[in-house]
Amino acid sequence: FQAQAMGVPAGIAVPPIQNQSIVNEGTIWMPVPPPIPNCPPGLEYLTQIDQILIHQQIELLEILTGFETNNKYEIKNILGQRVYFAAEDTDCCTRNCCGPSRPFTLRIIDNLGHEVLTLQRPLRCSSCCFPCCLQELEVQAPPGTPVGYVVQNWHPCLPKFTIQNEQRMDILKITGPCVVCSCCEDINFQVKSIDETATVGRISKQWTGFLKEAFTDADNFGITFPRDLDVKMKAVMIGACFLIVSLSFTS
């Protein structure tokens, strides 16, 4: 798109212009930030923000047929600029037979088309009666290099998770409400310090209105975190959001 707009022959690579918004097919992308030392490539975007919004795209085929399709998401900043695009990569049989318990690979790409994050969720038990085999998600940045994990913790009535770094050290805790269902208001999962005495962020399922809630499973989610939080842990919080989505808000 940039090559054609600038009058450069197709096939010749044009480097992106930093700190300038990119408009592609009607979508405004967040400006490309400069490289940052010791930051996984593509995660530089996350160093500049303390809040992101995740919008699940409505799939017409899913509405008409009832068959679960690969989920797709737009990840935006608070200005409405797209930061990333995420797409689930699972086969039809797995999606429609396993439902919310299905394993998946979620690929997150930036505005240059590079895969900057890969989320891997293996097949695990979905019952709280089996605490030795609860849900887990691995976050890779770049693909193939783990930067952290999201691990489900056993609790008789609350959805609880632990965010770990690449060495499997516990960094943050996540606690959700007892009943993950609400009408006309958001559902909040609090992100807390490891001793659970301080709240440092939040993952929210946002209320989208009666019609959208009733007839589609296309939801909106928000994530807030400290601006100075380690960029890898911000990436793992994005992974935590998608694990929560798959467990609590996927049919």
CSV table of C-alpha atoms in Angstrom, one decimal:
chain,number,residue,atom,x,y,z
A,1,PHE,CA,0.0,0.0,0.0
A,2,GLN,CA,2.8,2.4,0.9
A,3,ALA,CA,4.8,1.6,-2.2
A,4,GLN,CA,1.8,2.4,-4.5
A,5,ALA,CA,0.9,5.6,-2.6
A,6,MET,CA,4.5,6.9,-2.9
A,7,GLY,CA,4.8,6.0,-6.6
A,8,VAL,CA,7.3,3.3,-6.0
A,9,PRO,CA,7.1,0.3,-8.3
A,10,ALA,CA,5.5,-2.8,-6.8
A,11,GLY,CA,7.8,-5.4,-5.4
A,12,ILE,CA,10.3,-2.9,-3.9
A,13,ALA,CA,10.2,-2.8,-0.2
A,14,VAL,CA,9.7,0.6,1.4
A,15,PRO,CA,10.7,1.0,5.1
A,16,PRO,CA,7.8,2.1,7.4
A,17,ILE,CA,7.9,5.7,8.5
A,18,GLN,CA,8.2,5.8,12.3
A,19,ASN,CA,5.9,7.9,14.5
A,20,GLN,CA,3.4,8.3,11.6
A,21,SER,CA,0.0,6.6,11.4
A,22,ILE,CA,-0.5,4.1,8.6
A,23,VAL,CA,-3.8,3.8,6.8
A,24,ASN,CA,-4.4,0.5,5.1
A,25,GLU,CA,-7.8,-0.4,3.6
A,26,GLY,CA,-9.6,2.1,5.8
A,27,THR,CA,-7.9,0.9,9.0
A,28,ILE,CA,-5.7,3.4,10.9
A,29,TRP,CA,-2.7,1.6,12.5
A,30,MET,CA,-0.7,2.9,15.4
A,31,PRO,CA,2.5,4.6,14.3
A,32,VAL,CA,5.6,2.3,14.1
A,33,PRO,CA,7.7,3.0,17.2
A,34,PRO,CA,11.5,3.0,17.0
A,35,PRO,CA,13.4,-0.2,18.0
A,36,ILE,CA,14.1,-0.6,21.8
A,37,PRO,CA,17.1,-2.5,23.2
A,38,ASN,CA,16.2,-5.8,24.9
A,39,CYS,CA,12.6,-5.6,23.7
A,40,PRO,CA,11.3,-8.5,21.6
A,41,PRO,CA,10.7,-7.2,18.0
A,42,GLY,CA,7.2,-6.0,17.5
A,43,LEU,CA,6.5,-5.4,21.2
A,44,GLU,CA,7.8,-1.8,21.1
A,45,TYR,CA,4.1,-0.7,20.6
A,46,LEU,CA,3.3,-1.9,24.2
A,47,THR,CA,5.9,0.3,25.8
A,48,GLN,CA,3.9,3.4,24.8
A,49,ILE,CA,0.5,2.4,26.2
A,50,ASP,CA,-1.2,1.5,29.4
A,51,GLN,CA,-4.5,0.4,28.0
A,52,ILE,CA,-5.6,-1.7,25.0
A,53,LEU,CA,-9.0,-2.7,23.6
A,54,ILE,CA,-9.7,-6.0,22.0
A,55,HIS,CA,-12.7,-6.3,19.6
A,56,GLN,CA,-13.8,-9.7,18.4
A,57,GLN,CA,-14.9,-9.6,14.8
A,58,ILE,CA,-18.5,-10.7,14.0
A,59,GLU,CA,-18.5,-13.8,11.7
A,60,LEU,CA,-21.6,-13.9,9.5
A,61,LEU,CA,-21.1,-17.6,8.7
A,62,GLU,CA,-21.1,-18.4,12.4
A,63,ILE,CA,-24.3,-16.5,13.0
A,64,LEU,CA,-26.1,-18.1,10.0
A,65,THR,CA,-24.9,-21.7,10.6
A,66,GLY,CA,-24.1,-22.0,14.2
A,67,PHE,CA,-20.7,-23.6,13.4
A,68,GLU,CA,-17.8,-22.1,15.4
A,69,THR,CA,-15.3,-20.4,13.1
A,70,ASN,CA,-11.7,-19.3,13.8
A,71,ASN,CA,-12.0,-16.2,16.0
A,72,LYS,CA,-10.4,-13.0,14.8
A,73,TYR,CA,-9.7,-9.9,16.9
A,74,GLU,CA,-8.6,-6.3,16.4
A,75,ILE,CA,-6.3,-5.0,19.2
A,76,LYS,CA,-6.4,-1.2,19.5
A,77,ASN,CA,-5.1,1.6,21.6
A,78,ILE,CA,-7.4,4.1,23.3
A,79,LEU,CA,-7.2,6.4,20.2
A,80,GLY,CA,-8.8,3.7,18.1
A,81,GLN,CA,-5.6,2.9,16.2
A,82,ARG,CA,-5.0,-0.7,15.5
A,83,VAL,CA,-2.0,-2.1,17.3
A,84,TYR,CA,-2.2,-5.7,16.3
A,85,PHE,CA,-4.5,-8.2,14.6
A,86,ALA,CA,-5.1,-11.6,16.1
A,87,ALA,CA,-6.4,-14.8,14.5
A,88,GLU,CA,-7.1,-18.2,15.9
A,89,ASP,CA,-5.5,-21.2,14.1
A,90,THR,CA,-7.4,-24.4,14.8
A,91,ASP,CA,-9.2,-27.0,12.6
A,92,CYS,CA,-12.9,-27.2,12.2
A,93,CYS,CA,-13.3,-30.5,14.1
A,94,THR,CA,-11.4,-29.2,17.2
A,95,ARG,CA,-13.4,-25.9,17.3
A,96,ASN,CA,-16.9,-27.6,17.1
A,97,CYS,CA,-16.2,-30.7,19.1
A,98,CYS,CA,-14.1,-29.3,22.0
A,99,GLY,CA,-15.9,-25.9,22.4
A,100,PRO,CA,-14.4,-23.7,25.2
A,101,SER,CA,-12.0,-26.5,26.2
A,102,ARG,CA,-10.3,-26.6,22.8
A,103,PRO,CA,-6.6,-26.2,22.4
A,104,PHE,CA,-5.6,-23.4,20.1
A,105,THR,CA,-2.8,-21.4,18.5
A,106,LEU,CA,-3.5,-17.7,18.4
A,107,ARG,CA,-1.2,-15.6,16.1
A,108,ILE,CA,-0.8,-11.9,16.6
A,109,ILE,CA,0.6,-9.8,13.8
A,110,ASP,CA,1.7,-6.1,13.6
A,111,ASN,CA,0.9,-3.6,10.9
A,112,LEU,CA,3.8,-4.9,8.8
A,113,GLY,CA,2.4,-8.3,8.7
A,114,HIS,CA,5.0,-9.8,11.1
A,115,GLU,CA,3.9,-12.4,13.6
A,116,VAL,CA,5.1,-10.8,16.9
A,117,LEU,CA,3.2,-12.9,19.4
A,118,THR,CA,2.1,-16.6,19.4
A,119,LEU,CA,-0.2,-17.9,22.1
A,120,GLN,CA,-0.2,-21.7,22.6
A,121,ARG,CA,-2.9,-23.3,24.6
A,122,PRO,CA,-2.6,-27.1,24.9
A,123,LEU,CA,-5.5,-29.5,25.6
A,124,ARG,CA,-6.2,-29.6,29.3
A,125,CYS,CA,-8.9,-30.6,31.7
A,126,SER,CA,-11.7,-28.1,32.1
A,127,SER,CA,-13.1,-29.3,35.4
A,128,CYS,CA,-12.1,-27.9,38.8
A,129,CYS,CA,-12.3,-31.5,40.2
A,130,PHE,CA,-9.0,-32.2,38.6
A,131,PRO,CA,-6.6,-29.6,40.0
A,132,CYS,CA,-3.5,-31.4,38.6
A,133,CYS,CA,-4.3,-30.7,35.0
A,134,LEU,CA,-5.8,-27.2,34.8
A,135,GLN,CA,-5.6,-24.7,32.0
A,136,GLU,CA,-2.3,-23.2,30.8
A,137,LEU,CA,-1.2,-20.9,28.0
A,138,GLU,CA,2.3,-20.1,26.7
A,139,VAL,CA,3.2,-16.7,25.3
A,140,GLN,CA,6.0,-16.6,22.7
A,141,ALA,CA,7.7,-13.4,21.4
A,142,PRO,CA,9.0,-13.8,18.8
A,143,PRO,CA,7.3,-17.1,17.8
A,144,GLY,CA,9.3,-20.0,19.3
A,145,THR,CA,10.7,-18.0,22.2
A,146,PRO,CA,8.7,-18.2,25.4
A,147,VAL,CA,8.4,-15.0,27.4
A,148,GLY,CA,5.8,-16.1,30.0
A,149,TYR,CA,2.9,-18.3,31.0
A,150,VAL,CA,-0.6,-18.0,32.3
A,151,VAL,CA,-1.5,-20.8,34.7
A,152,GLN,CA,-5.0,-21.5,36.0
A,153,ASN,CA,-5.1,-21.9,39.8
A,154,TRP,CA,-7.5,-24.3,41.5
A,155,HIS,CA,-10.3,-22.6,43.5
A,156,PRO,CA,-13.8,-23.9,44.4
A,157,CYS,CA,-15.7,-20.9,43.2
A,158,LEU,CA,-13.4,-18.1,41.8
A,159,PRO,CA,-11.6,-18.0,38.5
A,160,LYS,CA,-8.0,-17.5,39.4
A,161,PHE,CA,-4.8,-17.4,37.4
A,162,THR,CA,-1.1,-16.7,37.8
A,163,ILE,CA,1.1,-14.8,35.4
A,164,GLN,CA,4.7,-16.3,35.2
A,165,ASN,CA,7.8,-15.1,33.5
A,166,GLU,CA,9.9,-17.2,31.1
A,167,GLN,CA,11.7,-18.9,34.2
A,168,ARG,CA,8.3,-19.9,35.5
A,169,MET,CA,8.5,-17.5,38.4
A,170,ASP,CA,5.2,-16.1,39.7
A,171,ILE,CA,4.9,-12.4,38.8
A,172,LEU,CA,1.2,-11.4,39.1
A,173,LYS,CA,-2.2,-12.9,40.1
A,174,ILE,CA,-5.6,-12.6,38.4
A,175,THR,CA,-8.9,-13.0,40.2
A,176,GLY,CA,-12.3,-12.9,38.6
A,177,PRO,CA,-15.8,-12.7,40.0
A,178,CYS,CA,-17.6,-15.7,41.5
A,179,VAL,CA,-20.3,-15.6,38.7
A,180,VAL,CA,-18.9,-14.8,35.3
A,181,CYS,CA,-22.2,-13.4,34.0
A,182,SER,CA,-23.7,-10.0,34.2
A,183,CYS,CA,-26.3,-7.9,32.5
A,184,CYS,CA,-25.8,-4.3,31.5
A,185,GLU,CA,-22.4,-3.9,33.1
A,186,ASP,CA,-18.7,-5.0,32.6
A,187,ILE,CA,-17.2,-8.1,34.1
A,188,ASN,CA,-13.8,-7.4,35.7
A,189,PHE,CA,-10.9,-9.6,36.4
A,190,GLN,CA,-8.5,-7.9,38.8
A,191,VAL,CA,-4.7,-8.1,38.2
A,192,LYS,CA,-2.9,-8.0,41.5
A,193,SER,CA,0.6,-8.2,43.0
A,194,ILE,CA,1.9,-11.6,43.8
A,195,ASP,CA,0.8,-11.2,47.5
A,196,GLU,CA,-2.6,-10.0,46.2
A,197,THR,CA,-2.4,-6.8,48.4
A,198,ALA,CA,-2.3,-4.3,45.5
A,199,THR,CA,-4.3,-4.0,42.3
A,200,VAL,CA,-2.0,-3.3,39.3
A,201,GLY,CA,-4.3,-3.7,36.4
A,202,ARG,CA,-7.6,-5.1,35.1
A,203,ILE,CA,-9.0,-7.4,32.4
A,204,SER,CA,-12.6,-6.5,31.5
A,205,LYS,CA,-15.3,-8.1,29.4
A,206,GLN,CA,-17.3,-5.0,28.3
A,207,TRP,CA,-21.1,-5.0,28.0
A,208,THR,CA,-21.9,-4.6,24.3
A,209,GLY,CA,-25.7,-4.3,24.3
A,210,PHE,CA,-28.7,-6.7,24.4
A,211,LEU,CA,-28.8,-7.5,20.7
A,212,LYS,CA,-25.1,-8.2,20.3
A,213,GLU,CA,-24.9,-10.2,23.5
A,214,ALA,CA,-27.9,-12.3,22.6
A,215,PHE,CA,-27.2,-13.1,19.0
A,216,THR,CA,-23.4,-13.2,18.6
A,217,ASP,CA,-20.4,-14.3,20.7
A,218,ALA,CA,-18.4,-11.3,19.3
A,219,ASP,CA,-17.3,-9.6,22.5
A,220,ASN,CA,-15.2,-6.6,23.5
A,221,PHE,CA,-12.5,-6.7,26.1
A,222,GLY,CA,-10.2,-4.1,27.8
A,223,ILE,CA,-6.8,-4.5,29.4
A,224,THR,CA,-5.2,-1.9,31.7
A,225,PHE,CA,-1.7,-2.1,33.1
A,226,PRO,CA,1.0,0.2,34.4
A,227,ARG,CA,2.8,2.0,31.6
A,228,ASP,CA,6.2,1.1,33.1
A,229,LEU,CA,5.3,-2.6,33.5
A,230,ASP,CA,7.8,-5.0,31.8
A,231,VAL,CA,6.8,-5.2,28.1
A,232,LYS,CA,7.0,-9.0,28.3
A,233,MET,CA,4.5,-9.1,31.2
A,234,LYS,CA,2.2,-6.8,29.2
A,235,ALA,CA,2.3,-9.4,26.4
A,236,VAL,CA,1.5,-12.2,28.9
A,237,MET,CA,-1.5,-10.2,30.2
A,238,ILE,CA,-2.8,-10.1,26.6
A,239,GLY,CA,-2.4,-13.9,26.6
A,240,ALA,CA,-4.3,-14.0,29.9
A,241,CYS,CA,-7.1,-12.1,28.4
A,242,PHE,CA,-7.4,-14.6,25.5
A,243,LEU,CA,-7.3,-17.5,27.9
A,244,ILE,CA,-10.1,-16.0,30.0
A,245,VAL,CA,-12.1,-15.3,26.8
A,246,SER,CA,-11.8,-18.9,25.7
A,247,LEU,CA,-12.8,-20.3,29.1
A,248,SER,CA,-15.6,-18.0,30.1
A,249,PHE,CA,-17.0,-16.3,27.0
A,250,THR,CA,-16.6,-18.8,24.1
A,251,SER,CA,-19.5,-21.1,23.2
